[in-house]
Amino acid sequence: MLLESYKITRILPCLADPEKIRVIAEVSGEIYEVFPHLNAILKGCIYNHPALTLTIKKDGKLFTLHAHHITLAKIEDEKEAEEILIWLKNLINETYEKRDKIEPNYSKGADLKALDIYRLLPGISCKKCGELTCLAFAVKLVGREIEITKCDPLFSEKYQEKRNVLLELLKAAGFEVPSEFLNP
Ligand code: SF4
């Protein structure tokens, strides 16, 4: 069994949707070995092999698997988080058991959508990045025509929580992000 247990360690407001929560759960051991196999069997994942992260999109929710923890976004309540974690635990362990029969997929998979990024930007359309709106900035960012560091307000204390989630998402999708702002 690759994932024996997990423990919810943080419950935060969901930044993409204020009605929902974001949940962080520590896992009992390293789980990254199964990521390329999950990437092979699930549709629409974002896999970052060098960073060892796999983001799964399911029913409009985002689950990001890291080597030592799992982040769940757009979650209704703790009960739903528990149900998803049980589902993920079973999925991880069943996939790991069958790994010899699943050809690993190391490709990045689905790209991030501009709207996913836009929801995590300050949303004040201040034009400091040179774009007229935050949405225009998000479109350029997914097209890799502009860098996240051009959004000055995002790196202020006020937007720290949004920034944490956005940088994590960008890193998982293989974008360059300033490492000094990433959570350890
Ligand atoms: S600098 Fe940031 S907050 Fe201002 S318009 Fe650009 S993306 Fe939006």
Short mmCIF file of N, CA, C and O in Angstrom, two decimals, residues 95-175:
data_model
loop_
_atom_site.label_atom_id
_atom_site.label_comp_id
_atom_site.label_asym_id
_atom_site.label_seq_id
_atom_site.Cartn_x
_atom_site.Cartn_y
_atom_site.Cartn_z
N THR A 95 -4.20 2.03 -8.13
CA THR A 95 -3.35 2.31 -9.30
C THR A 95 -1.93 1.83 -9.04
O THR A 95 -1.27 1.27 -9.92
N TYR A 96 -1.47 2.04 -7.82
CA TYR A 96 -0.10 1.61 -7.47
C TYR A 96 0.03 0.08 -7.58
O TYR A 96 1.03 -0.43 -8.08
N GLU A 97 -0.99 -0.62 -7.14
CA GLU A 97 -0.96 -2.10 -7.21
C GLU A 97 -0.89 -2.59 -8.66
O GLU A 97 -0.26 -3.60 -8.95
N LYS A 98 -1.56 -1.82 -9.57
CA LYS A 98 -1.62 -2.25 -10.98
C LYS A 98 -0.55 -1.56 -11.83
O LYS A 98 -0.61 -1.60 -13.06
N ARG A 99 0.40 -0.88 -11.18
CA ARG A 99 1.32 -0.02 -11.92
C ARG A 99 2.13 -0.75 -13.01
O ARG A 99 2.48 -0.14 -14.03
N ASP A 100 2.40 -2.04 -12.80
CA ASP A 100 3.19 -2.78 -13.80
C ASP A 100 2.42 -2.95 -15.11
O ASP A 100 3.02 -3.20 -16.16
N LYS A 101 1.08 -2.81 -15.02
CA LYS A 101 0.26 -2.99 -16.23
C LYS A 101 -0.13 -1.64 -16.85
O LYS A 101 -0.85 -1.61 -17.85
N ILE A 102 0.28 -0.54 -16.23
CA ILE A 102 -0.10 0.79 -16.75
C ILE A 102 1.16 1.51 -17.24
O ILE A 102 2.08 1.75 -16.45
N GLU A 103 1.15 1.84 -18.53
CA GLU A 103 2.32 2.55 -19.05
C GLU A 103 2.33 3.98 -18.50
O GLU A 103 1.35 4.72 -18.68
N PRO A 104 3.39 4.39 -17.81
CA PRO A 104 3.40 5.74 -17.22
C PRO A 104 3.35 6.84 -18.29
O PRO A 104 3.93 6.68 -19.37
N ASN A 105 2.64 7.91 -17.98
CA ASN A 105 2.55 9.05 -18.88
C ASN A 105 3.23 10.24 -18.22
O ASN A 105 2.77 10.74 -17.20
N TYR A 106 4.34 10.69 -18.79
CA TYR A 106 5.11 11.79 -18.20
C TYR A 106 4.78 13.13 -18.85
O TYR A 106 5.40 14.13 -18.52
N SER A 107 3.80 13.19 -19.75
CA SER A 107 3.48 14.46 -20.41
C SER A 107 2.71 15.36 -19.46
O SER A 107 2.06 14.91 -18.53
N LYS A 108 2.78 16.65 -19.76
CA LYS A 108 2.15 17.64 -18.86
C LYS A 108 0.62 17.57 -18.87
O LYS A 108 -0.01 17.95 -17.90
N GLY A 109 0.05 17.09 -20.01
CA GLY A 109 -1.40 16.96 -20.07
C GLY A 109 -2.08 18.28 -20.31
O GLY A 109 -1.52 19.18 -20.94
N ALA A 110 -3.29 18.42 -19.78
CA ALA A 110 -4.11 19.59 -20.06
C ALA A 110 -3.45 20.88 -19.59
O ALA A 110 -2.80 20.90 -18.57
N ASP A 111 -3.62 21.93 -20.39
CA ASP A 111 -3.08 23.23 -19.98
C ASP A 111 -4.04 23.94 -19.05
O ASP A 111 -5.23 23.65 -19.03
N LEU A 112 -3.49 24.89 -18.34
CA LEU A 112 -4.33 25.71 -17.47
C LEU A 112 -5.25 26.59 -18.31
O LEU A 112 -4.87 27.02 -19.39
N LYS A 113 -6.43 26.87 -17.80
CA LYS A 113 -7.35 27.77 -18.48
C LYS A 113 -7.15 29.19 -17.94
O LYS A 113 -6.86 29.38 -16.76
N ALA A 114 -7.34 30.18 -18.83
CA ALA A 114 -7.18 31.58 -18.42
C ALA A 114 -8.10 31.91 -17.25
O ALA A 114 -7.73 32.66 -16.33
N LEU A 115 -9.30 31.32 -17.27
CA LEU A 115 -10.27 31.62 -16.21
C LEU A 115 -9.80 31.08 -14.85
O LEU A 115 -10.05 31.70 -13.82
N ASP A 116 -9.12 29.92 -14.85
CA ASP A 116 -8.57 29.37 -13.61
C ASP A 116 -7.59 30.36 -13.00
O ASP A 116 -7.52 30.54 -11.78
N ILE A 117 -6.79 31.01 -13.87
CA ILE A 117 -5.80 31.98 -13.40
C ILE A 117 -6.49 33.28 -12.97
O ILE A 117 -6.21 33.83 -11.91
N TYR A 118 -7.41 33.72 -13.79
CA TYR A 118 -8.11 34.99 -13.53
C TYR A 118 -8.75 35.00 -12.14
O TYR A 118 -8.66 36.00 -11.41
N ARG A 119 -9.37 33.89 -11.75
CA ARG A 119 -10.05 33.82 -10.45
C ARG A 119 -9.07 34.01 -9.28
O ARG A 119 -9.49 34.34 -8.17
N LEU A 120 -7.79 33.77 -9.52
CA LEU A 120 -6.81 33.87 -8.43
C LEU A 120 -5.97 35.14 -8.52
O LEU A 120 -5.11 35.38 -7.67
N LEU A 121 -6.23 35.98 -9.52
CA LEU A 121 -5.54 37.27 -9.62
C LEU A 121 -6.26 38.28 -8.71
O LEU A 121 -7.39 38.03 -8.27
N PRO A 122 -5.65 39.42 -8.41
CA PRO A 122 -6.32 40.41 -7.54
C PRO A 122 -7.68 40.84 -8.06
O PRO A 122 -8.58 41.16 -7.27
N GLY A 123 -7.86 40.87 -9.39
CA GLY A 123 -9.17 41.21 -9.94
C GLY A 123 -9.50 42.69 -9.85
O GLY A 123 -10.67 43.07 -9.90
N ILE A 124 -8.47 43.55 -9.72
CA ILE A 124 -8.74 44.98 -9.57
C ILE A 124 -8.46 45.76 -10.86
O ILE A 124 -8.68 46.97 -10.92
N SER A 125 -7.99 45.05 -11.89
CA SER A 125 -7.70 45.66 -13.19
C SER A 125 -7.00 47.02 -13.06
O SER A 125 -7.47 48.03 -13.61
N CYS A 126 -5.90 47.04 -12.34
CA CYS A 126 -5.17 48.30 -12.07
C CYS A 126 -4.25 48.72 -13.22
O CYS A 126 -3.73 49.82 -13.22
N LYS A 127 -4.03 47.83 -14.18
CA LYS A 127 -3.22 48.08 -15.39
C LYS A 127 -1.72 48.16 -15.11
O LYS A 127 -0.95 48.53 -16.00
N LYS A 128 -1.28 47.86 -13.89
CA LYS A 128 0.16 47.97 -13.59
C LYS A 128 1.00 46.99 -14.41
O LYS A 128 2.18 47.21 -14.64
N CYS A 129 0.37 45.90 -14.86
CA CYS A 129 1.10 44.90 -15.65
C CYS A 129 1.18 45.31 -17.12
O CYS A 129 1.83 44.65 -17.92
N GLY A 130 0.50 46.40 -17.49
CA GLY A 130 0.49 46.84 -18.88
C GLY A 130 -0.73 46.35 -19.64
O GLY A 130 -0.93 46.69 -20.80
N GLU A 131 -1.57 45.52 -18.98
CA GLU A 131 -2.81 45.03 -19.62
C GLU A 131 -4.00 45.84 -19.08
O GLU A 131 -3.96 46.36 -17.96
N LEU A 132 -5.05 45.89 -19.90
CA LEU A 132 -6.21 46.70 -19.50
C LEU A 132 -7.00 46.06 -18.37
O LEU A 132 -7.60 46.74 -17.55
N THR A 133 -7.02 44.72 -18.34
CA THR A 133 -7.79 44.02 -17.31
C THR A 133 -7.01 42.80 -16.81
O THR A 133 -6.09 42.32 -17.48
N CYS A 134 -7.44 42.29 -15.66
CA CYS A 134 -6.82 41.07 -15.13
C CYS A 134 -7.10 39.89 -16.05
O CYS A 134 -6.26 39.00 -16.18
N LEU A 135 -8.25 39.90 -16.70
CA LEU A 135 -8.57 38.78 -17.60
C LEU A 135 -7.62 38.77 -18.80
O LEU A 135 -7.14 37.72 -19.22
N ALA A 136 -7.33 39.98 -19.32
CA ALA A 136 -6.39 40.08 -20.44
C ALA A 136 -5.01 39.57 -20.01
O ALA A 136 -4.32 38.89 -20.77
N PHE A 137 -4.64 39.89 -18.78
CA PHE A 137 -3.36 39.41 -18.24
C PHE A 137 -3.36 37.88 -18.16
O PHE A 137 -2.39 37.22 -18.54
N ALA A 138 -4.49 37.32 -17.68
CA ALA A 138 -4.59 35.85 -17.53
C ALA A 138 -4.46 35.16 -18.89
O ALA A 138 -3.81 34.13 -19.01
N VAL A 139 -5.08 35.76 -19.90
CA VAL A 139 -5.02 35.17 -21.26
C VAL A 139 -3.57 35.17 -21.75
O VAL A 139 -3.08 34.18 -22.29
N LYS A 140 -2.86 36.29 -21.53
CA LYS A 140 -1.46 36.36 -21.96
C LYS A 140 -0.59 35.40 -21.15
O LYS A 140 0.36 34.82 -21.67
N LEU A 141 -0.93 35.24 -19.89
CA LEU A 141 -0.12 34.36 -19.03
C LEU A 141 -0.22 32.90 -19.50
O LEU A 141 0.80 32.23 -19.61
N VAL A 142 -1.44 32.43 -19.79
CA VAL A 142 -1.56 31.04 -20.26
C VAL A 142 -0.88 30.86 -21.61
O VAL A 142 -0.40 29.78 -21.92
N GLY A 143 -0.83 31.94 -22.40
CA GLY A 143 -0.14 31.88 -23.68
C GLY A 143 1.36 32.10 -23.55
O GLY A 143 2.07 32.17 -24.54
N ARG A 144 1.80 32.23 -22.30
CA ARG A 144 3.23 32.42 -21.96
C ARG A 144 3.80 33.66 -22.66
O ARG A 144 4.95 33.69 -23.06
N GLU A 145 2.95 34.70 -22.78
CA GLU A 145 3.41 35.95 -23.37
C GLU A 145 3.80 36.97 -22.30
O GLU A 145 4.27 38.05 -22.60
N ILE A 146 3.50 36.65 -21.05
CA ILE A 146 3.80 37.56 -19.95
C ILE A 146 4.07 36.70 -18.71
O ILE A 146 3.60 35.56 -18.63
N GLU A 147 4.85 37.25 -17.78
CA GLU A 147 5.19 36.46 -16.58
C GLU A 147 4.37 36.92 -15.38
O GLU A 147 4.00 38.09 -15.27
N ILE A 148 4.14 35.99 -14.47
CA ILE A 148 3.30 36.27 -13.30
C ILE A 148 3.88 37.42 -12.46
O ILE A 148 3.16 38.17 -11.82
N THR A 149 5.20 37.58 -12.48
CA THR A 149 5.84 38.62 -11.67
C THR A 149 5.45 40.03 -12.12
O THR A 149 5.67 41.00 -11.39
N LYS A 150 4.86 40.15 -13.32
CA LYS A 150 4.44 41.48 -13.81
C LYS A 150 3.20 41.98 -13.06
O LYS A 150 2.85 43.16 -13.13
N CYS A 151 2.52 41.08 -12.37
CA CYS A 151 1.36 41.51 -11.57
C CYS A 151 1.87 41.91 -10.18
O CYS A 151 1.95 41.10 -9.27
N ASP A 152 2.19 43.18 -10.07
CA ASP A 152 2.76 43.71 -8.82
C ASP A 152 1.86 43.50 -7.60
O ASP A 152 2.31 43.01 -6.56
N PRO A 153 0.57 43.86 -7.70
CA PRO A 153 -0.30 43.74 -6.51
C PRO A 153 -0.36 42.31 -5.95
O PRO A 153 -0.48 42.13 -4.74
N LEU A 154 -0.25 41.31 -6.81
CA LEU A 154 -0.35 39.92 -6.36
C LEU A 154 0.74 39.60 -5.32
O LEU A 154 0.54 38.75 -4.45
N PHE A 155 1.86 40.31 -5.39
CA PHE A 155 2.97 40.00 -4.49
C PHE A 155 2.95 40.87 -3.22
O PHE A 155 3.91 40.89 -2.47
N SER A 156 1.82 41.56 -3.01
CA SER A 156 1.66 42.30 -1.75
C SER A 156 1.03 41.35 -0.72
O SER A 156 0.46 40.30 -1.08
N GLU A 157 1.11 41.74 0.55
CA GLU A 157 0.62 40.88 1.63
C GLU A 157 -0.88 40.60 1.49
O GLU A 157 -1.36 39.51 1.79
N LYS A 158 -1.58 41.60 0.97
CA LYS A 158 -3.05 41.50 0.86
C LYS A 158 -3.49 40.26 0.06
O LYS A 158 -4.51 39.64 0.34
N TYR A 159 -2.70 39.90 -0.95
CA TYR A 159 -3.10 38.80 -1.83
C TYR A 159 -2.29 37.53 -1.60
O TYR A 159 -2.21 36.67 -2.48
N GLN A 160 -1.73 37.42 -0.41
CA GLN A 160 -0.84 36.30 -0.11
C GLN A 160 -1.51 34.93 -0.33
O GLN A 160 -0.94 34.04 -0.95
N GLU A 161 -2.75 34.81 0.15
CA GLU A 161 -3.44 33.51 0.05
C GLU A 161 -3.72 33.16 -1.42
O GLU A 161 -3.49 32.04 -1.85
N LYS A 162 -4.22 34.15 -2.17
CA LYS A 162 -4.47 33.90 -3.60
C LYS A 162 -3.16 33.55 -4.30
O LYS A 162 -3.09 32.65 -5.12
N ARG A 163 -2.12 34.31 -3.96
CA ARG A 163 -0.81 34.08 -4.60
C ARG A 163 -0.32 32.65 -4.34
O ARG A 163 0.16 31.99 -5.26
N ASN A 164 -0.45 32.17 -3.10
CA ASN A 164 0.02 30.83 -2.77
C ASN A 164 -0.63 29.79 -3.68
O ASN A 164 0.03 28.91 -4.22
N VAL A 165 -1.95 29.91 -3.83
CA VAL A 165 -2.67 28.93 -4.64
C VAL A 165 -2.29 29.06 -6.12
O VAL A 165 -2.03 28.07 -6.80
N LEU A 166 -2.24 30.31 -6.59
CA LEU A 166 -1.93 30.53 -8.01
C LEU A 166 -0.52 30.05 -8.35
O LEU A 166 -0.32 29.36 -9.36
N LEU A 167 0.45 30.37 -7.51
CA LEU A 167 1.82 29.95 -7.80
C LEU A 167 1.94 28.43 -7.79
O LEU A 167 2.64 27.83 -8.60
N GLU A 168 1.21 27.80 -6.87
CA GLU A 168 1.22 26.33 -6.80
C GLU A 168 0.65 25.74 -8.09
O GLU A 168 1.20 24.80 -8.66
N LEU A 169 -0.44 26.34 -8.55
CA LEU A 169 -1.09 25.86 -9.78
C LEU A 169 -0.18 26.07 -10.99
O LEU A 169 -0.03 25.18 -11.83
N LEU A 170 0.43 27.25 -11.06
CA LEU A 170 1.33 27.55 -12.19
C LEU A 170 2.54 26.62 -12.18
O LEU A 170 2.94 26.09 -13.21
N LYS A 171 3.07 26.39 -10.99
CA LYS A 171 4.24 25.51 -10.89
C LYS A 171 3.87 24.09 -11.35
O LYS A 171 4.60 23.44 -12.08
N ALA A 172 2.69 23.64 -10.91
CA ALA A 172 2.23 22.30 -11.29
C ALA A 172 2.08 22.18 -12.80
O ALA A 172 2.24 21.10 -13.36
N ALA A 173 1.75 23.30 -13.46
CA ALA A 173 1.56 23.28 -14.91
C ALA A 173 2.86 23.55 -15.66
O ALA A 173 2.85 23.69 -16.88
N GLY A 174 3.96 23.65 -14.93
CA GLY A 174 5.26 23.79 -15.57
C GLY A 174 5.68 25.22 -15.89
O GLY A 174 6.60 25.44 -16.66
N PHE A 175 4.99 26.21 -15.28
CA PHE A 175 5.37 27.61 -15.50
C PHE A 175 6.51 27.99 -14.55
O PHE A 175 6.63 27.43 -13.45
#
